[in-house]
């Protein structure tokens, strides 16, 4: 191979990795950083009409995704989560749904919804609900992990990483 072809292959592999599409040896996709997010916590409200399991309380709110250069997911999310108090005051486990309205890199614009679960102090896991995509994101698929840092005022921020395709 000549140098131009090698550089082209490296650029293509780098771009695919940035969007969470790169395949590892054996065909499995490599997880990649997909987005940073920020939620001021000021729009979080109780959601009494949402059914949670015993001991859980529902909240709804909004967050901004794509807060840093290079983020793949960009837009706003609307979410509803059930919170379950942990033994340490101010810490909660959560499970719920979140819908991104915006864009996902070269895939284009639209919406998709994921199901998330985890802890307000430790982060968690997510997976895109199959068939939830609209617009250019109709075929959105993926799963991964997220980090979470939450303050007593409910301000929170972190990252979403994983595999994503559309």
Backbone as a chain_set.jsonl record, in Angstrom:
{"seq": "XXXXXXXXXXXXXXXXXXXXXXXXXXXXXXXXXXXXXXXXXXXXXXXXXXXXXXXXXXXXXXXXXXXXXXXXXXXXXXXXXXXXXXXXXXXXXXXXXXXXXXXXXXXXXXXXXXXXXXXXXXXXXXXXXXXXXXXXXXXXXXXXXXXXXXXXXXXXXXXXXXXXXX", "coords": {"N": [[0.846, -1.182, 0.0], [0.408, 2.257, -0.704], [1.517, 5.418, 0.77], [-0.583, 7.336, 0.704], [-2.927, 5.79, 0.595], [-2.716, 4.462, 3.055], [-2.876, 6.64, 4.84], [-5.49, 7.477, 4.229], [-6.972, 5.239, 5.051], [-6.426, 5.329, 7.782], [-7.597, 7.784, 8.508], [-10.291, 7.228, 7.935], [-10.783, 5.096, 9.764], [-10.363, 6.478, 12.147], [-12.451, 8.388, 12.052], [-14.712, 6.702, 12.072], [-14.434, 5.527, 14.593], [-14.824, 7.757, 16.225], [-17.547, 8.134, 15.94], [-18.586, 5.917, 17.119], [-18.801, 3.631, 15.607], [-16.83, 1.858, 14.894], [-15.41, -1.329, 14.294], [-14.162, -3.819, 16.397], [-11.539, -6.292, 16.647], [-12.913, -9.362, 15.669], [-15.379, -8.376, 15.128], [-16.979, -6.939, 16.96], [-18.303, -3.836, 18.093], [-16.402, -1.007, 19.127], [-16.662, 0.778, 22.157], [-17.296, 4.295, 22.366], [-16.794, 7.762, 23.235], [-19.723, 9.551, 23.245], [-21.214, 11.846, 23.926], [-21.183, 14.848, 25.926], [-23.097, 16.09, 28.663], [-25.363, 18.501, 30.156], [-27.376, 19.594, 32.826], [-29.204, 21.955, 34.351], [-30.855, 21.556, 36.478], [-32.93, 23.132, 37.231], [-35.326, 22.799, 35.912], [-36.419, 20.438, 36.719], [-39.124, 18.565, 37.761], [-41.667, 17.172, 39.947], [-43.47, 14.24, 38.896], [-46.346, 13.184, 39.174], [-48.183, 11.483, 37.802], [-46.835, 9.335, 36.761], [-46.131, 5.934, 36.975], [-44.249, 4.366, 39.419], [-42.135, 1.902, 40.937], [-42.524, 0.402, 44.267], [-41.7, 2.76, 46.762], [-40.576, 4.558, 45.022], [-40.286, 7.764, 43.373], [-41.451, 9.816, 40.764], [-39.772, 11.97, 38.456], [-39.469, 14.661, 36.09], [-37.664, 16.298, 33.464], [-35.25, 18.345, 31.672], [-32.331, 18.26, 29.571], [-29.19, 19.386, 28.199], [-27.404, 18.245, 25.455], [-24.223, 17.599, 23.907], [-22.301, 19.448, 24.694], [-19.642, 19.938, 24.351], [-16.926, 20.423, 22.015], [-16.687, 18.15, 19.314], [-18.52, 16.31, 20.264], [-20.857, 13.754, 19.469], [-23.658, 13.324, 19.767], [-26.061, 15.867, 19.77], [-28.195, 18.305, 21.079], [-31.371, 18.614, 22.742], [-32.736, 16.952, 25.597], [-35.671, 15.364, 26.824], [-36.84, 14.015, 29.791], [-38.073, 11.353, 31.897], [-37.795, 9.966, 34.983], [-37.816, 7.435, 37.511], [-37.061, 7.785, 40.857], [-35.271, 6.259, 43.483], [-34.634, 6.286, 46.831], [-31.375, 5.929, 48.259], [-29.389, 4.485, 50.951], [-27.691, 6.521, 51.88], [-28.352, 9.864, 52.55], [-29.67, 12.017, 50.018], [-28.751, 10.576, 47.851], [-29.626, 8.595, 45.054], [-31.077, 5.801, 43.311], [-31.938, 5.219, 39.915], [-34.37, 4.763, 37.257], [-35.597, 4.971, 33.985], [-36.838, 6.848, 31.12], [-35.496, 8.659, 28.313], [-35.515, 11.137, 25.833], [-33.797, 12.216, 23.037], [-33.777, 15.094, 21.11], [-32.552, 16.264, 18.23], [-29.385, 16.074, 16.761], [-27.203, 13.507, 15.456], [-24.229, 13.31, 14.776], [-22.943, 12.466, 11.577], [-25.222, 11.132, 10.884], [-27.547, 12.636, 10.872], [-30.593, 14.499, 11.564], [-33.212, 14.256, 14.068], [-35.1, 12.228, 16.336], [-34.507, 10.052, 19.154], [-35.043, 7.528, 21.624], [-33.905, 6.484, 24.807], [-33.552, 3.945, 27.333], [-32.709, 4.233, 30.63], [-30.735, 3.399, 33.517], [-29.431, 3.514, 36.841], [-27.298, 5.265, 39.125], [-27.429, 8.341, 40.93], [-24.976, 9.163, 41.766], [-23.047, 7.456, 40.77], [-23.388, 7.033, 38.057], [-24.558, 5.144, 35.175], [-26.25, 2.746, 33.054], [-27.392, 2.55, 29.639], [-29.706, 1.974, 26.935], [-30.781, 2.189, 23.587], [-34.165, 2.38, 22.754], [-35.526, 0.124, 20.596], [-36.885, 1.014, 17.485], [-37.623, 3.547, 18.227], [-36.628, 5.774, 16.947], [-36.821, 8.766, 14.899], [-37.161, 10.728, 11.855], [-33.997, 11.357, 10.349], [-32.862, 9.639, 12.108], [-34.15, 7.249, 12.364], [-33.226, 4.602, 12.331], [-31.687, 4.406, 14.614], [-29.563, 2.833, 16.926], [-28.116, 1.422, 19.855], [-26.037, 1.194, 22.844], [-24.722, 1.584, 26.175], [-22.726, 3.241, 28.667], [-23.074, 5.762, 31.237], [-21.758, 8.658, 32.89], [-22.277, 10.425, 35.963], [-22.57, 13.387, 37.755], [-23.995, 14.834, 40.443], [-25.462, 17.575, 42.076], [-26.603, 18.897, 45.316], [-28.627, 20.642, 44.563], [-29.746, 19.489, 42.394], [-28.54, 20.066, 39.998], [-26.784, 18.639, 37.317], [-24.306, 16.756, 35.499], [-22.32, 15.142, 32.943], [-21.112, 12.345, 31.028], [-21.898, 10.393, 28.082], [-21.155, 7.263, 26.862], [-20.444, 4.622, 24.533], [-21.661, 2.211, 22.145], [-22.964, 3.125, 19.008], [-25.18, 3.349, 16.312], [-26.672, 4.196, 13.15]], "CA": [[0.0, 0.0, 0.0], [1.179, 3.488, -0.678], [1.275, 6.281, 1.925], [-1.887, 7.997, 0.606], [-3.951, 4.819, 0.971], [-2.618, 4.219, 4.491], [-3.439, 7.809, 5.52], [-6.937, 7.426, 4.021], [-7.523, 4.198, 5.925], [-6.328, 5.808, 9.164], [-8.604, 8.829, 8.694], [-11.585, 6.554, 7.976], [-10.887, 4.383, 11.033], [-10.503, 7.491, 13.201], [-13.802, 8.952, 11.973], [-15.677, 5.691, 12.514], [-14.304, 5.385, 16.039], [-15.429, 8.936, 16.844], [-18.998, 8.007, 15.912], [-18.99, 4.689, 17.793], [-19.122, 2.609, 14.618], [-15.681, 1.034, 14.543], [-15.467, -2.726, 14.73], [-12.963, -4.371, 17.012], [-11.298, -7.64, 16.139], [-14.033, -10.249, 15.954], [-16.603, -7.742, 14.657], [-17.707, -6.18, 17.98], [-18.05, -2.405, 18.035], [-15.667, -0.425, 20.248], [-17.349, 1.914, 22.765], [-16.691, 5.601, 22.135], [-17.46, 8.886, 23.883], [-20.751, 10.051, 22.346], [-21.638, 13.202, 24.252], [-21.207, 15.436, 27.263], [-24.406, 16.705, 28.881], [-25.516, 19.404, 31.301], [-28.756, 19.836, 33.255], [-29.13, 22.925, 35.451], [-31.688, 21.079, 37.574], [-34.009, 24.082, 37.525], [-36.571, 22.389, 35.255], [-36.843, 19.141, 37.241], [-40.396, 18.67, 38.485], [-42.317, 15.897, 40.265], [-44.373, 13.769, 37.855], [-47.197, 12.263, 39.927], [-48.93, 10.554, 36.965], [-45.962, 8.258, 36.301], [-46.088, 4.812, 37.918], [-42.941, 3.86, 39.836], [-42.227, 0.794, 41.88], [-42.626, 0.797, 45.672], [-40.65, 3.638, 47.277], [-40.058, 5.451, 43.989], [-40.971, 8.995, 43.002], [-41.116, 10.199, 39.393], [-39.413, 13.343, 38.11], [-39.257, 14.948, 34.667], [-36.809, 17.454, 33.261], [-34.596, 18.535, 30.377], [-30.875, 18.398, 29.615], [-28.539, 19.783, 26.948], [-26.357, 17.316, 25.021], [-23.318, 18.176, 22.924], [-21.768, 20.665, 25.305], [-18.219, 20.091, 24.029], [-16.53, 20.171, 20.623], [-16.461, 16.748, 19.009], [-19.625, 15.45, 20.692], [-21.662, 13.201, 18.383], [-25.06, 13.658, 20.05], [-26.256, 17.288, 20.063], [-29.594, 18.686, 21.141], [-31.944, 18.634, 24.086], [-33.488, 15.764, 25.962], [-36.76, 15.408, 27.804], [-36.747, 12.731, 30.483], [-38.868, 10.99, 33.073], [-37.119, 8.914, 35.722], [-38.254, 7.097, 38.859], [-35.944, 7.842, 41.797], [-35.398, 5.415, 44.666], [-33.607, 6.714, 47.787], [-30.37, 5.003, 48.771], [-29.185, 4.634, 52.394], [-27.061, 7.818, 52.124], [-29.255, 10.955, 52.161], [-29.325, 12.748, 48.803], [-28.33, 9.662, 46.783], [-30.775, 7.874, 44.511], [-31.019, 4.918, 42.143], [-32.944, 5.693, 38.968], [-34.714, 4.026, 36.047], [-36.545, 5.782, 33.23], [-36.666, 7.051, 29.683], [-35.015, 9.976, 27.913], [-35.589, 11.295, 24.377], [-32.969, 13.261, 22.447], [-34.236, 15.762, 19.893], [-31.386, 16.99, 17.731], [-28.61, 15.419, 15.713], [-26.231, 12.484, 15.842], [-23.128, 13.304, 13.823], [-23.242, 12.381, 10.152], [-26.503, 10.452, 10.686], [-28.574, 13.628, 10.586], [-31.443, 15.033, 12.626], [-34.415, 13.513, 14.425], [-35.187, 11.897, 17.756], [-34.471, 8.66, 19.59], [-35.294, 7.388, 23.058], [-33.2, 5.404, 25.491], [-33.946, 3.522, 28.67], [-31.524, 4.358, 31.469], [-30.81, 3.009, 34.929], [-28.147, 3.692, 37.508], [-27.22, 5.987, 40.388], [-27.12, 9.766, 40.762], [-23.58, 9.402, 42.133], [-22.129, 6.537, 40.098], [-23.69, 6.854, 36.65], [-25.378, 3.98, 34.915], [-26.254, 2.143, 31.73], [-28.493, 2.967, 28.772], [-29.834, 1.333, 25.62], [-31.797, 2.837, 22.759], [-35.377, 1.586, 22.536], [-35.65, -0.206, 19.172], [-38.07, 1.58, 16.851], [-37.956, 4.855, 18.797], [-36.057, 6.856, 16.159], [-37.596, 9.477, 13.873], [-36.342, 11.511, 10.93], [-32.781, 10.672, 9.905], [-32.409, 8.737, 13.172], [-35.108, 6.145, 12.438], [-32.54, 3.332, 12.59], [-30.765, 4.561, 15.738], [-29.35, 1.68, 17.781], [-26.926, 1.58, 20.667], [-26.067, 0.97, 24.287], [-23.468, 1.952, 26.799], [-22.688, 3.703, 30.047], [-22.999, 7.205, 31.425], [-21.278, 9.141, 34.176], [-23.184, 11.424, 36.524], [-22.214, 14.153, 38.942], [-25.234, 15.521, 40.808], [-25.335, 18.426, 43.264], [-27.826, 18.929, 46.13], [-29.661, 21.442, 43.88], [-30.115, 18.647, 41.242], [-27.701, 20.325, 38.831], [-26.042, 17.419, 37.023], [-23.57, 16.745, 34.243], [-21.539, 13.935, 32.763], [-20.858, 11.875, 29.662], [-22.48, 9.146, 27.582], [-20.232, 6.516, 26.014], [-20.971, 3.336, 24.132], [-21.731, 1.955, 20.717], [-24.102, 3.796, 18.42], [-25.264, 3.286, 14.852], [-27.929, 4.698, 12.602]], "C": [[0.878, 1.227, 0.0], [0.766, 4.347, 0.51], [-0.084, 6.948, 1.892], [-2.997, 7.049, 1.034], [-3.913, 4.55, 2.472], [-3.196, 5.399, 5.277], [-4.951, 7.812, 5.386], [-7.595, 6.402, 4.926], [-7.492, 4.651, 7.382], [-7.378, 6.872, 9.455], [-9.993, 8.196, 8.793], [-11.776, 5.83, 9.297], [-11.078, 5.359, 12.185], [-11.904, 8.077, 13.213], [-14.843, 7.954, 12.455], [-15.622, 5.501, 14.021], [-14.976, 6.557, 16.74], [-16.942, 8.839, 16.882], [-19.473, 6.7, 16.51], [-19.304, 3.553, 16.841], [-17.999, 1.614, 14.369], [-15.826, -0.378, 15.087], [-14.123, -3.135, 15.297], [-12.692, -5.718, 16.373], [-12.432, -8.562, 16.566], [-15.371, -9.625, 15.621], [-17.382, -6.947, 15.691], [-17.341, -4.702, 17.873], [-17.318, -1.954, 19.289], [-16.476, 0.718, 20.843], [-16.575, 3.21, 22.52], [-17.454, 6.652, 22.937], [-18.444, 9.484, 22.888], [-21.151, 11.487, 22.65], [-21.378, 13.549, 25.708], [-22.594, 16.045, 27.429], [-24.379, 17.607, 30.105], [-26.999, 19.625, 31.554], [-28.671, 20.757, 34.466], [-29.921, 22.475, 36.67], [-32.882, 21.97, 37.862], [-35.341, 23.696, 36.9], [-37.074, 21.025, 35.738], [-38.092, 19.33, 38.094], [-40.914, 17.277, 38.842], [-43.313, 15.536, 39.163], [-45.297, 12.726, 38.474], [-47.955, 11.245, 39.079], [-48.123, 9.375, 36.464], [-45.883, 7.173, 37.373], [-44.646, 4.378, 38.151], [-43.174, 2.675, 40.753], [-42.319, 1.307, 43.308], [-41.422, 1.631, 46.122], [-40.109, 4.626, 46.272], [-40.925, 6.67, 43.759], [-40.497, 9.414, 41.62], [-40.78, 11.683, 39.296], [-39.309, 13.447, 36.598], [-38.393, 16.187, 34.567], [-36.24, 17.48, 31.856], [-33.092, 18.661, 30.579], [-30.378, 18.81, 28.227], [-27.414, 18.806, 26.658], [-25.505, 17.981, 23.947], [-22.685, 19.453, 23.434], [-20.283, 20.881, 25.028], [-17.97, 19.794, 22.551], [-16.263, 18.688, 20.439], [-17.559, 15.814, 19.476], [-20.46, 15.019, 19.493], [-23.136, 13.556, 18.571], [-25.147, 15.12, 20.43], [-27.742, 17.589, 20.063], [-30.071, 18.76, 22.576], [-32.671, 17.317, 24.332], [-34.619, 16.146, 26.897], [-36.758, 14.036, 28.461], [-37.782, 12.601, 31.587], [-38.165, 9.803, 33.714], [-37.823, 8.675, 37.052], [-37.007, 7.065, 39.734], [-36.265, 7.017, 43.032], [-34.29, 5.797, 45.634], [-32.655, 5.581, 48.167], [-30.198, 5.271, 50.27], [-28.566, 5.992, 52.752], [-28.001, 8.924, 51.668], [-28.743, 11.703, 50.921], [-28.842, 11.889, 47.651], [-29.518, 8.809, 46.368], [-30.339, 6.899, 43.436], [-32.091, 5.44, 41.204], [-33.175, 4.692, 37.85], [-35.741, 4.871, 35.305], [-36.21, 5.873, 31.76], [-36.256, 8.492, 29.41], [-35.012, 10.038, 26.389], [-34.748, 12.473, 23.941], [-33.648, 13.79, 21.198], [-33.068, 16.598, 19.412], [-30.704, 16.224, 16.629], [-27.644, 14.411, 16.315], [-25.177, 12.387, 14.746], [-23.594, 13.289, 12.382], [-24.579, 11.708, 9.868], [-27.615, 11.433, 10.332], [-29.378, 13.996, 11.817], [-32.661, 14.158, 12.866], [-34.472, 13.32, 15.916], [-34.906, 10.411, 17.951], [-34.565, 8.644, 21.106], [-34.452, 6.264, 23.621], [-33.807, 5.142, 26.861], [-32.667, 3.536, 29.5], [-31.781, 3.883, 32.876], [-29.436, 3.188, 35.534], [-28.298, 4.424, 38.819], [-26.858, 7.442, 40.13], [-25.68, 10.087, 41.15], [-22.591, 8.549, 41.343], [-22.342, 6.422, 38.593], [-24.484, 5.578, 36.434], [-25.198, 3.421, 33.525], [-27.468, 2.644, 30.957], [-28.524, 2.071, 27.546], [-30.984, 1.994, 24.875], [-32.957, 1.878, 22.546], [-35.541, 1.372, 21.027], [-36.965, 0.358, 18.634], [-38.431, 2.964, 17.352], [-37.477, 6.023, 17.942], [-37.033, 7.466, 15.164], [-36.639, 10.24, 12.969], [-35.17, 10.706, 10.421], [-32.296, 9.63, 10.907], [-33.349, 7.547, 13.374], [-34.441, 4.827, 12.808], [-31.551, 3.407, 13.751], [-30.757, 3.307, 16.607], [-28.141, 1.97, 18.65], [-27.157, 1.281, 22.124], [-24.725, 1.381, 24.86], [-23.625, 2.364, 28.242], [-22.716, 5.223, 30.08], [-22.422, 7.504, 32.8], [-22.269, 10.185, 34.667], [-22.551, 12.073, 37.741], [-23.422, 15.008, 39.252], [-25.013, 16.312, 42.088], [-26.619, 18.372, 44.089], [-28.958, 19.747, 45.498], [-30.204, 20.726, 42.644], [-29.404, 19.036, 39.955], [-26.901, 19.054, 38.585], [-25.401, 17.501, 35.649], [-22.769, 15.454, 34.157], [-21.339, 13.612, 31.305], [-21.67, 10.615, 29.37], [-21.461, 8.533, 26.649], [-20.897, 5.208, 25.63], [-20.849, 3.126, 22.646], [-23.019, 2.557, 20.197], [-24.053, 3.625, 16.913], [-26.621, 3.812, 14.412], [-27.974, 4.421, 11.119]], "O": [[1.945, 1.251, 0.613], [-0.219, 4.045, 1.184], [-0.7, 7.12, 2.944], [-3.91, 7.45, 1.755], [-4.963, 4.424, 3.101], [-3.915, 5.202, 6.257], [-5.642, 8.125, 6.357], [-8.651, 6.662, 5.502], [-8.43, 4.385, 8.134], [-7.985, 6.868, 10.526], [-10.789, 8.588, 9.646], [-12.843, 5.941, 9.901], [-11.863, 5.101, 13.097], [-12.489, 8.246, 14.283], [-15.766, 8.329, 13.179], [-16.661, 5.333, 14.66], [-15.638, 6.361, 17.759], [-17.568, 9.409, 17.775], [-20.661, 6.39, 16.422], [-19.996, 2.606, 17.215], [-18.214, 0.613, 13.686], [-16.306, -0.585, 16.201], [-13.075, -2.826, 14.731], [-13.53, -6.232, 15.633], [-12.857, -8.529, 17.721], [-16.407, -10.264, 15.805], [-18.379, -6.322, 15.332], [-16.192, -4.363, 17.592], [-17.578, -2.455, 20.383], [-16.946, 1.57, 20.089], [-15.345, 3.209, 22.474], [-18.62, 6.455, 23.278], [-18.044, 9.884, 21.795], [-21.402, 12.267, 21.731], [-21.355, 12.689, 26.588], [-23.204, 16.47, 26.448], [-23.506, 17.499, 30.966], [-27.779, 19.818, 30.621], [-28.122, 20.372, 35.498], [-29.686, 22.961, 37.776], [-33.754, 21.604, 38.65], [-36.383, 24.207, 37.31], [-38.061, 20.513, 35.209], [-38.117, 20.141, 39.02], [-40.639, 16.31, 38.132], [-43.929, 16.418, 38.566], [-45.07, 11.526, 38.323], [-48.345, 10.206, 39.612], [-48.671, 8.494, 35.803], [-45.602, 7.461, 38.537], [-43.917, 4.064, 37.21], [-44.271, 2.477, 41.275], [-42.204, 2.51, 43.544], [-40.273, 1.255, 45.892], [-39.267, 5.456, 46.617], [-42.144, 6.622, 43.926], [-39.302, 9.379, 41.327], [-41.396, 12.529, 39.944], [-39.09, 12.45, 35.909], [-38.384, 17.026, 35.467], [-36.679, 16.746, 30.971], [-32.634, 19.113, 31.628], [-31.058, 18.608, 27.221], [-26.564, 18.563, 27.515], [-25.987, 18.813, 23.179], [-22.55, 20.428, 22.694], [-19.723, 21.901, 25.429], [-18.697, 19.024, 21.922], [-15.678, 18.044, 21.31], [-17.544, 14.634, 19.125], [-20.738, 15.824, 18.604], [-23.786, 14.034, 17.641], [-24.411, 15.583, 21.302], [-28.467, 17.179, 19.156], [-29.283, 18.944, 23.503], [-33.15, 16.663, 23.405], [-34.534, 17.114, 27.653], [-36.684, 13.015, 27.778], [-38.287, 13.585, 32.128], [-37.963, 8.768, 33.079], [-38.363, 9.605, 37.65], [-36.021, 6.407, 39.402], [-37.376, 7.064, 43.56], [-33.114, 5.651, 45.301], [-33.068, 4.439, 48.369], [-30.809, 6.2, 50.799], [-28.875, 6.555, 53.802], [-28.415, 8.93, 50.508], [-27.551, 11.981, 50.794], [-28.551, 12.412, 46.575], [-30.308, 8.362, 47.199], [-29.356, 7.132, 42.733], [-33.062, 6.047, 41.657], [-32.305, 3.881, 37.531], [-36.652, 5.426, 35.919], [-35.419, 5.096, 31.226], [-36.605, 9.412, 30.15], [-34.56, 9.103, 25.728], [-34.946, 13.595, 24.406], [-34.048, 13.017, 20.327], [-32.638, 17.528, 20.094], [-31.344, 15.776, 15.678], [-27.315, 14.454, 17.501], [-25.225, 11.496, 13.898], [-24.522, 14.006, 12.008], [-25.032, 11.709, 8.724], [-28.525, 11.095, 9.575], [-28.926, 13.836, 12.951], [-33.089, 13.414, 11.984], [-33.961, 14.139, 16.679], [-35.049, 9.615, 17.023], [-34.216, 9.614, 21.78], [-34.298, 5.217, 22.993], [-34.472, 5.992, 27.453], [-31.666, 2.928, 29.123], [-32.905, 3.952, 33.372], [-28.415, 3.04, 34.862], [-29.279, 4.245, 39.54], [-26.079, 7.746, 39.226], [-25.211, 11.194, 40.882], [-21.412, 8.893, 41.259], [-21.547, 5.773, 37.914], [-25.019, 4.999, 37.38], [-24.153, 3.587, 32.895], [-28.448, 3.102, 31.546], [-27.512, 1.484, 27.161], [-32.021, 2.314, 25.456], [-32.761, 0.713, 22.2], [-35.678, 2.336, 20.273], [-38.02, 0.2, 19.248], [-39.454, 3.512, 16.941], [-37.881, 7.16, 18.187], [-37.936, 6.801, 14.657], [-35.455, 10.382, 13.277], [-35.307, 9.526, 10.098], [-31.418, 8.826, 10.592], [-33.342, 6.915, 14.431], [-35.03, 4.019, 13.525], [-30.667, 2.558, 13.861], [-31.809, 2.786, 16.976], [-27.234, 2.689, 18.229], [-28.288, 1.134, 22.586], [-23.732, 1.509, 24.145], [-24.525, 1.909, 28.948], [-22.423, 5.886, 29.086], [-22.569, 6.725, 33.742], [-23.014, 10.762, 33.875], [-22.06, 11.392, 38.641], [-23.837, 15.821, 38.426], [-24.454, 15.803, 43.059], [-27.628, 17.852, 43.612], [-30.122, 19.566, 45.856], [-31.03, 21.284, 41.922], [-29.63, 18.412, 38.919], [-26.392, 18.45, 39.529], [-25.875, 18.208, 34.76], [-22.564, 14.764, 35.155], [-21.389, 14.494, 30.447], [-22.069, 9.881, 30.274], [-20.958, 9.2, 25.745], [-21.805, 4.738, 26.316], [-20.046, 3.77, 21.97], [-24.05, 2.507, 20.868], [-22.988, 3.745, 16.308], [-27.577, 3.865, 15.186], [-28.953, 4.764, 10.456]]}, "num_chains": 1, "name": "protein.A"}
